[in-house]
Short mmCIF file of C-alpha atoms and ligand atoms in Angstrom, two decimals:
data_model
loop_
_atom_site.label_atom_id
_atom_site.label_comp_id
_atom_site.label_asym_id
_atom_site.label_seq_id
_atom_site.Cartn_x
_atom_site.Cartn_y
_atom_site.Cartn_z
CA MET Y 1 -30.74 219.11 -14.64
CA LYS Y 2 -31.95 220.67 -11.43
CA VAL Y 3 -29.02 221.36 -9.25
CA PRO Y 4 -30.40 223.12 -5.64
CA LEU Y 5 -27.62 225.11 -3.71
CA LEU Y 6 -28.74 222.54 -0.83
CA ASP Y 7 -30.83 219.36 -0.90
CA LEU Y 8 -32.57 219.80 2.86
CA ALA Y 9 -35.12 216.57 1.15
CA ALA Y 10 -32.41 214.42 -0.25
CA GLN Y 11 -30.56 214.98 3.51
CA ALA Y 12 -34.41 214.21 5.48
CA LYS Y 13 -34.43 211.51 3.42
CA SER Y 14 -31.94 209.98 4.48
CA VAL Y 15 -32.12 210.27 8.47
CA GLU Y 16 -35.87 210.35 8.33
CA ALA Y 17 -37.36 207.36 10.51
CA ASP Y 18 -34.75 207.95 13.49
CA VAL Y 19 -35.45 211.41 13.71
CA LYS Y 20 -39.38 211.31 13.85
CA LYS Y 21 -38.65 208.42 16.24
CA ALA Y 22 -36.59 210.46 18.48
CA VAL Y 23 -38.70 213.31 18.39
CA LEU Y 24 -41.73 211.88 18.93
CA ALA Y 25 -40.56 210.19 21.92
CA VAL Y 26 -39.38 213.71 23.53
CA LEU Y 27 -43.42 214.29 22.80
CA ASP Y 28 -44.24 211.34 25.11
CA SER Y 29 -41.49 212.39 27.54
CA GLN Y 30 -42.59 216.03 27.73
CA ARG Y 31 -39.30 217.11 27.95
CA TYR Y 32 -39.50 220.15 25.96
CA VAL Y 33 -37.03 222.54 26.90
CA LEU Y 34 -33.58 221.61 27.77
CA GLY Y 35 -33.51 217.88 29.54
CA PRO Y 36 -32.23 214.79 29.08
CA GLU Y 37 -31.73 214.73 24.66
CA VAL Y 38 -29.92 217.95 25.09
CA GLU Y 39 -27.51 217.52 28.14
CA ALA Y 40 -26.79 214.13 26.17
CA LEU Y 41 -26.22 216.45 22.90
CA GLU Y 42 -24.13 219.19 25.02
CA GLY Y 43 -21.76 215.71 25.63
CA GLU Y 44 -21.84 214.48 22.56
CA ILE Y 45 -20.75 217.51 20.41
CA ALA Y 46 -18.22 218.93 22.44
CA ALA Y 47 -16.63 214.81 22.91
CA TYR Y 48 -16.77 215.26 18.35
CA CYS Y 49 -15.29 219.09 18.65
CA GLY Y 50 -12.23 217.87 21.33
CA ALA Y 51 -13.98 220.84 23.90
CA LYS Y 52 -14.98 219.68 27.52
CA TYR Y 53 -18.14 221.69 27.92
CA GLY Y 54 -21.09 222.18 25.47
CA VAL Y 55 -24.05 224.81 26.78
CA ALA Y 56 -27.19 224.32 24.02
CA VAL Y 57 -28.48 227.86 23.32
CA ARG Y 58 -31.53 228.81 20.94
CA ASN Y 59 -29.19 229.76 17.79
CA GLY Y 60 -26.05 230.80 17.12
CA SER Y 61 -26.44 234.93 17.35
CA ASP Y 62 -27.12 234.03 21.05
CA ALA Y 63 -24.43 231.89 21.22
CA LEU Y 64 -22.48 235.04 20.36
CA VAL Y 65 -24.45 236.79 22.48
CA MET Y 66 -24.70 235.06 25.40
CA SER Y 67 -20.81 234.36 25.36
CA LEU Y 68 -20.43 237.96 25.54
CA MET Y 69 -22.32 238.49 28.30
CA ALA Y 70 -20.63 235.74 30.24
CA LEU Y 71 -17.72 237.31 29.57
CA GLY Y 72 -18.63 240.72 30.56
CA ILE Y 73 -18.18 242.33 27.66
CA GLY Y 74 -20.70 245.35 27.27
CA PRO Y 75 -20.68 249.01 26.51
CA GLY Y 76 -16.82 251.12 26.19
CA ASP Y 77 -15.48 247.67 25.63
CA GLU Y 78 -14.00 247.12 21.62
CA VAL Y 79 -14.57 243.52 20.21
CA ILE Y 80 -12.66 242.84 17.22
CA VAL Y 81 -14.23 240.89 13.99
CA PRO Y 82 -13.35 240.17 10.34
CA THR Y 83 -15.70 242.20 8.04
CA PHE Y 84 -16.58 239.85 5.64
CA THR Y 85 -18.89 237.56 7.69
CA PHE Y 86 -22.50 236.99 8.37
CA PHE Y 87 -23.75 239.60 10.06
CA ALA Y 88 -24.65 237.92 13.70
CA THR Y 89 -20.35 237.87 14.34
CA ALA Y 90 -20.70 241.90 14.74
CA GLY Y 91 -24.30 242.42 15.24
CA SER Y 92 -23.96 240.57 18.45
CA VAL Y 93 -21.22 242.52 20.01
CA ALA Y 94 -23.29 246.23 19.17
CA ARG Y 95 -26.39 243.85 20.40
CA VAL Y 96 -24.69 244.08 24.36
CA GLY Y 97 -23.26 247.44 24.02
CA ALA Y 98 -19.97 246.93 23.00
CA LYS Y 99 -18.51 248.43 19.62
CA PRO Y 100 -17.43 246.19 16.64
CA VAL Y 101 -14.14 246.83 15.00
CA MET Y 102 -13.78 245.57 11.85
CA VAL Y 103 -10.40 243.99 10.58
CA ASP Y 104 -9.60 243.16 6.38
CA VAL Y 105 -9.85 239.32 5.59
CA LEU Y 106 -6.93 237.42 3.63
CA PRO Y 107 -7.63 237.03 0.19
CA ASP Y 108 -6.65 233.10 -0.21
CA THR Y 109 -8.31 231.76 2.88
CA PHE Y 110 -11.23 234.75 3.05
CA ASN Y 111 -10.33 234.51 7.22
CA ILE Y 112 -9.22 237.62 9.23
CA ASP Y 113 -6.10 239.35 8.99
CA PRO Y 114 -4.19 238.18 11.87
CA ASP Y 115 -1.32 241.18 11.05
CA ALA Y 116 -4.76 243.88 10.86
CA THR Y 117 -6.40 241.95 14.17
CA ALA Y 118 -2.88 242.91 16.31
CA ALA Y 119 -3.06 246.38 14.20
CA ALA Y 120 -6.91 247.04 15.34
CA VAL Y 121 -6.02 246.43 19.19
CA THR Y 122 -5.96 248.98 21.99
CA ALA Y 123 -6.99 249.46 25.23
CA ARG Y 124 -9.93 249.15 24.67
CA THR Y 125 -9.76 245.33 23.51
CA LYS Y 126 -11.59 242.94 25.39
CA ALA Y 127 -11.94 239.96 23.04
CA ILE Y 128 -11.44 238.63 19.30
CA ILE Y 129 -14.09 236.57 17.22
CA PRO Y 130 -12.12 234.83 14.04
CA VAL Y 131 -14.89 233.28 11.75
CA HIS Y 132 -14.01 229.79 10.75
CA LEU Y 133 -15.26 230.67 7.30
CA TYR Y 134 -17.03 228.27 4.84
CA GLY Y 135 -15.76 225.62 6.92
CA GLN Y 136 -12.15 226.69 7.32
CA CYS Y 137 -10.44 227.19 10.46
CA ALA Y 138 -9.13 230.73 10.36
CA ASP Y 139 -4.94 231.43 11.46
CA MET Y 140 -5.63 230.12 15.96
CA ASP Y 141 -2.21 229.93 16.31
CA ARG Y 142 -0.42 233.21 15.07
CA LEU Y 143 -4.76 234.56 16.49
CA MET Y 144 -3.84 232.89 20.01
CA ALA Y 145 -0.31 234.55 19.97
CA ILE Y 146 -2.26 237.91 20.18
CA ALA Y 147 -4.34 237.46 22.37
CA SER Y 148 -2.19 236.25 24.92
CA ARG Y 149 0.06 238.45 24.07
CA HIS Y 150 -2.84 241.26 24.83
CA GLY Y 151 -5.09 239.47 27.35
CA LEU Y 152 -8.17 239.33 25.61
CA ALA Y 153 -10.74 236.45 25.49
CA VAL Y 154 -10.78 235.21 22.01
CA ILE Y 155 -14.92 233.94 20.79
CA GLU Y 156 -14.13 230.96 17.64
CA ASP Y 157 -17.37 232.04 15.74
CA ALA Y 158 -17.69 227.98 14.36
CA ALA Y 159 -21.20 228.13 12.79
CA GLN Y 160 -19.82 227.00 9.97
CA ALA Y 161 -17.23 224.93 10.58
CA ILE Y 162 -17.98 221.85 13.02
CA GLY Y 163 -15.69 219.32 12.70
CA ALA Y 164 -13.06 221.07 11.48
CA LYS Y 165 -10.12 221.31 11.94
CA ARG Y 166 -6.54 222.61 12.09
CA HIS Y 167 -3.24 220.63 13.30
CA ASP Y 168 -5.38 217.37 13.32
CA ARG Y 169 -6.71 220.03 16.51
CA GLY Y 170 -10.09 220.76 16.58
CA VAL Y 171 -12.13 224.01 15.94
CA ALA Y 172 -13.58 225.14 18.94
CA SER Y 173 -10.85 223.83 20.87
CA TYR Y 174 -8.38 226.91 20.82
CA GLY Y 175 -10.75 230.41 21.41
CA THR Y 176 -11.79 230.59 25.32
CA LEU Y 177 -15.40 229.68 23.91
CA ALA Y 178 -17.04 228.82 20.50
CA THR Y 179 -20.32 229.26 19.18
CA LEU Y 180 -21.97 226.68 16.54
CA SER Y 181 -25.57 227.16 14.71
CA PHE Y 182 -27.42 224.39 13.79
CA TYR Y 183 -29.73 226.68 10.99
CA PRO Y 184 -31.47 224.11 8.67
CA THR Y 185 -28.36 225.17 6.07
CA LYS Y 186 -25.51 224.63 8.50
CA ASN Y 187 -23.72 221.17 7.81
CA LEU Y 188 -25.09 219.58 11.42
CA SER Y 189 -29.16 221.07 10.97
CA ALA Y 190 -31.60 221.08 13.83
CA VAL Y 191 -35.43 220.61 12.62
CA GLY Y 192 -35.47 224.73 13.21
CA GLU Y 193 -33.43 226.64 15.33
CA GLY Y 194 -30.43 225.72 17.67
CA GLY Y 195 -26.91 226.45 18.73
CA MET Y 196 -24.23 225.63 21.32
CA ILE Y 197 -21.34 227.33 22.76
CA LEU Y 198 -18.05 225.45 23.15
CA THR Y 199 -15.37 225.81 26.33
CA ASN Y 200 -13.01 224.00 28.05
CA ASP Y 201 -13.19 225.82 30.96
CA GLY Y 202 -15.07 224.24 33.50
CA GLU Y 203 -15.60 227.54 35.77
CA LEU Y 204 -17.12 229.53 32.79
CA ALA Y 205 -19.59 226.43 31.67
CA ALA Y 206 -21.22 227.14 34.70
CA ARG Y 207 -21.77 231.14 34.36
CA LEU Y 208 -23.18 229.71 30.39
CA ARG Y 209 -25.53 227.76 32.23
CA CYS Y 210 -26.56 230.19 34.53
CA PHE Y 211 -26.67 232.67 31.57
CA ARG Y 212 -28.69 230.74 29.53
CA ASN Y 213 -31.83 230.73 31.87
CA HIS Y 214 -31.76 234.50 32.88
CA GLY Y 215 -28.67 234.35 35.31
CA GLN Y 216 -30.41 231.49 37.69
CA THR Y 217 -28.07 230.95 40.75
CA GLY Y 218 -30.74 229.95 42.89
CA THR Y 219 -34.70 229.24 43.29
CA TYR Y 220 -34.91 232.74 41.78
CA GLU Y 221 -32.39 234.27 42.68
CA HIS Y 222 -30.09 235.71 40.10
CA ALA Y 223 -26.49 236.57 39.69
CA TRP Y 224 -26.54 238.16 36.71
CA ILE Y 225 -28.52 239.47 33.75
CA GLY Y 226 -28.58 236.79 31.81
CA GLY Y 227 -31.83 235.79 29.50
CA ASN Y 228 -33.42 232.66 28.23
CA PHE Y 229 -31.18 230.88 25.70
CA ARG Y 230 -32.45 227.40 26.57
CA LEU Y 231 -32.70 225.03 23.57
CA ASP Y 232 -35.77 222.60 23.12
CA GLY Y 233 -36.05 218.99 24.02
CA ILE Y 234 -36.92 218.20 20.24
CA GLN Y 235 -33.72 219.51 18.79
CA GLY Y 236 -31.76 218.31 20.93
CA ALA Y 237 -33.25 214.79 20.22
CA ALA Y 238 -32.64 215.34 16.05
CA LEU Y 239 -29.46 216.66 16.80
CA ARG Y 240 -28.42 213.53 18.42
CA VAL Y 241 -29.23 211.39 15.56
CA LYS Y 242 -28.12 213.86 12.63
CA LEU Y 243 -24.86 213.80 15.09
CA ARG Y 244 -24.38 210.69 13.95
CA LYS Y 245 -24.13 211.54 10.20
CA LEU Y 246 -22.38 214.11 10.47
CA PRO Y 247 -18.55 212.81 9.87
CA ASP Y 248 -19.77 211.23 6.96
CA TRP Y 249 -21.53 214.18 5.62
CA ASN Y 250 -18.27 215.83 6.23
CA GLU Y 251 -16.14 213.86 4.28
CA GLY Y 252 -19.05 213.73 1.73
CA ARG Y 253 -18.29 217.99 0.81
CA ARG Y 254 -14.77 217.22 0.90
CA LYS Y 255 -14.60 214.50 -1.82
CA ASN Y 256 -16.88 217.02 -3.32
CA ALA Y 257 -14.41 220.01 -2.83
CA GLU Y 258 -11.85 217.72 -4.18
CA ARG Y 259 -13.85 216.83 -7.64
CA TYR Y 260 -14.53 220.84 -8.06
CA ASP Y 261 -11.10 221.63 -7.70
CA ALA Y 262 -10.14 218.86 -10.20
CA GLY Y 263 -13.15 220.08 -12.18
CA LEU Y 264 -12.42 223.77 -12.37
CA LYS Y 265 -8.37 223.17 -13.39
CA ASP Y 266 -7.75 224.99 -16.12
CA THR Y 267 -10.63 227.82 -16.03
CA ASP Y 268 -10.92 231.43 -15.85
CA VAL Y 269 -12.50 231.06 -12.25
CA VAL Y 270 -10.20 230.84 -9.11
CA THR Y 271 -10.92 227.68 -6.76
CA PRO Y 272 -10.94 227.94 -2.91
CA VAL Y 273 -7.35 227.56 -1.07
CA ALA Y 274 -7.44 224.95 1.16
CA GLU Y 275 -4.25 225.19 3.89
CA ALA Y 276 -2.14 222.61 3.98
CA CYS Y 277 -2.38 221.98 8.41
CA SER Y 278 -6.59 222.05 7.71
CA TYR Y 279 -9.15 220.09 7.54
CA HIS Y 280 -11.78 222.06 5.30
CA VAL Y 281 -15.45 221.06 6.13
CA TYR Y 282 -16.61 222.47 3.09
CA HIS Y 283 -19.93 224.57 4.60
CA GLN Y 284 -19.24 226.20 1.29
CA TYR Y 285 -17.59 225.67 -1.88
CA THR Y 286 -16.73 229.43 -2.28
CA ILE Y 287 -14.78 230.63 -6.04
CA ARG Y 288 -14.25 233.66 -7.41
CA SER Y 289 -14.37 235.33 -10.92
CA PRO Y 290 -13.61 238.96 -11.67
CA ARG Y 291 -17.06 238.18 -14.02
CA ARG Y 292 -19.30 236.45 -11.13
CA ASP Y 293 -22.23 238.21 -12.58
CA ALA Y 294 -22.46 236.75 -15.37
CA LEU Y 295 -21.30 233.68 -14.25
CA ARG Y 296 -23.93 232.98 -12.15
CA GLU Y 297 -26.39 234.29 -14.50
CA HIS Y 298 -25.07 231.23 -16.87
CA LEU Y 299 -25.11 228.79 -14.34
CA LYS Y 300 -28.90 229.81 -13.40
CA ALA Y 301 -29.95 228.96 -17.07
CA ALA Y 302 -28.71 226.04 -16.53
CA GLU Y 303 -30.67 225.53 -13.74
CA ILE Y 304 -27.87 225.26 -11.40
CA ASP Y 305 -28.48 227.56 -7.60
CA THR Y 306 -25.93 229.74 -6.34
CA GLY Y 307 -25.07 231.80 -3.85
CA VAL Y 308 -23.19 235.29 -2.73
CA TYR Y 309 -21.91 235.00 0.74
CA TYR Y 310 -21.57 238.01 1.48
CA PRO Y 311 -22.17 240.73 -1.16
CA LEU Y 312 -21.29 243.20 1.22
CA PRO Y 313 -18.61 243.58 3.80
CA LEU Y 314 -20.25 244.77 7.42
CA HIS Y 315 -17.68 247.94 7.72
CA LEU Y 316 -20.75 249.53 4.57
CA GLN Y 317 -24.41 247.80 6.14
CA PRO Y 318 -26.11 251.16 7.32
CA CYS Y 319 -26.53 249.93 10.79
CA PHE Y 320 -23.03 250.23 11.36
CA ALA Y 321 -22.69 253.87 9.62
CA TYR Y 322 -22.16 254.89 13.18
CA LEU Y 323 -18.63 253.20 13.03
CA GLY Y 324 -17.97 255.58 10.69
CA TYR Y 325 -15.85 253.20 8.00
CA GLN Y 326 -16.18 254.43 4.37
CA GLN Y 327 -15.91 252.15 1.03
CA GLY Y 328 -12.04 251.63 0.11
CA ALA Y 329 -11.09 250.81 3.63
CA MET Y 330 -10.96 247.00 3.53
CA PRO Y 331 -10.09 246.59 0.18
CA VAL Y 332 -9.80 242.64 0.41
CA ALA Y 333 -13.57 242.31 1.76
CA GLU Y 334 -14.56 244.84 -0.76
CA ARG Y 335 -13.05 243.13 -3.71
CA LEU Y 336 -14.34 239.68 -2.31
CA SER Y 337 -17.98 241.30 -1.87
CA THR Y 338 -17.95 241.44 -5.61
CA GLU Y 339 -16.32 238.71 -7.10
CA VAL Y 340 -17.69 235.48 -4.71
CA LEU Y 341 -20.06 232.88 -5.33
CA SER Y 342 -20.83 229.58 -3.61
CA LEU Y 343 -21.49 226.51 -5.12
CA PRO Y 344 -23.45 223.61 -4.62
CA ILE Y 345 -21.23 221.33 -2.21
CA TYR Y 346 -23.80 219.55 -0.19
CA PRO Y 347 -23.56 215.59 0.10
CA GLU Y 348 -26.39 214.26 -1.48
CA MET Y 349 -25.12 215.71 -4.88
CA SER Y 350 -25.00 213.32 -7.30
CA ARG Y 351 -22.11 212.58 -9.71
CA GLU Y 352 -24.05 214.22 -12.60
CA GLN Y 353 -25.67 216.85 -11.29
CA GLN Y 354 -21.76 218.17 -10.03
CA ASP Y 355 -20.48 217.42 -13.52
CA HIS Y 356 -23.46 219.56 -14.60
CA VAL Y 357 -22.01 222.49 -12.84
CA ILE Y 358 -18.36 221.64 -13.82
CA GLU Y 359 -19.02 221.55 -17.29
CA THR Y 360 -21.63 224.59 -16.97
CA ILE Y 361 -18.54 226.52 -15.64
CA ARG Y 362 -16.14 225.41 -18.30
CA SER Y 363 -18.29 226.17 -21.20
CA PHE Y 364 -18.20 230.34 -20.03
CA SER Y 365 -15.04 230.16 -19.31
CA ARG Y 366 -14.13 228.85 -23.03
CA ALA Y 367 -17.16 231.57 -24.22
CA SER Y 368 -14.92 234.52 -22.54
C1 PLP L 1 -25.29 231.07 11.32
C2 PLP L 1 -24.40 231.76 11.24
C3 PLP L 1 -24.71 232.32 12.30
C4 PLP L 1 -25.58 232.83 12.93
O1 PLP L 1 -26.10 231.14 13.52
P1 PLP L 1 -28.03 231.42 13.71
O2 PLP L 1 -28.00 230.02 14.23
O3 PLP L 1 -28.35 231.62 12.28
O4 PLP L 1 -28.36 232.33 14.31
C5 PLP L 1 -23.34 233.35 13.06
N1 PLP L 1 -22.21 233.60 12.49
C6 PLP L 1 -22.43 232.55 11.28
C7 PLP L 1 -20.78 233.27 10.76
C8 PLP L 1 -22.78 231.83 10.83
O5 PLP L 1 -22.72 231.36 9.57
#
């Protein structure tokens, strides 16, 4: 039985008629860039996430770059990021000319280590970018305390965690800013590229809107050097349709996670830890196995697709060699990169498909 890592066709089918109608309406209106659909989307997503303002942008990577620009972060500044994340978290810091300072993650939640974060603060540190990896909120209680002690901005990289909560509070409402991605593989996806920045600070929201449009403050008058980070109207329209389904989709992912937790008990793989205070939205369901590559082959032979996020921590990436990190500098992330394996968890997955994944892992476990 084939089990893809993600089945975009199944998702598209479940919203097809409404998405087509909404997209065609934008084409008929010629509101191709920003416009009323994007504006409505900003309000709806901010409300859903528990933040006051939303500023829609082209993608999640530019959401990070624009956040840093709007906070005035650039050359000479340091920004603390986890080393175990998608490239854009650190790439965005380098793109604005600042220095990414990488720290290790926690072995149970895979999220940034607050002690390592506190230890990495210097006089040049301007911000922390915690990532809510795989859909679970980082330890924002401790991270916000560190940030306030040192007067640092916090940009939550919530690209994988829309709808997640901690202590019943939405991720993307803790930090100075939070960024989202609507890339097609994310829990809420556009019909192309998309992203958003959320904040509770009205002044900052207004500045972000300027930065999105080349820092323009009056007619061809520019107070800042921003860029063109605007979102397309059809993305706004399609996202509004899909947003109505997101709570159910996230619940579907959580149910699948529960079935995996039960089905993979007493095997030699380590299932992911969800903190008691956390509403995890399982962008990925990531297990650990010291025999990860063999297990992955075994699953592939049974027509089950899996993912490895991420096979090389950022401190060891060739493009960051200039930062001078050595192998062994971040032992948790380095070990995770050899052990993590993400299983199919998409909400449209059938019971039979999931049982097939569970049984295939159990047979691998028995054979050892
Ligand atoms: C996907 C992702 C991004 C980047 O988003 P894009 O929309 O692909 O540019 C940034 N950070 C993390 C953690 C992501 O998963």
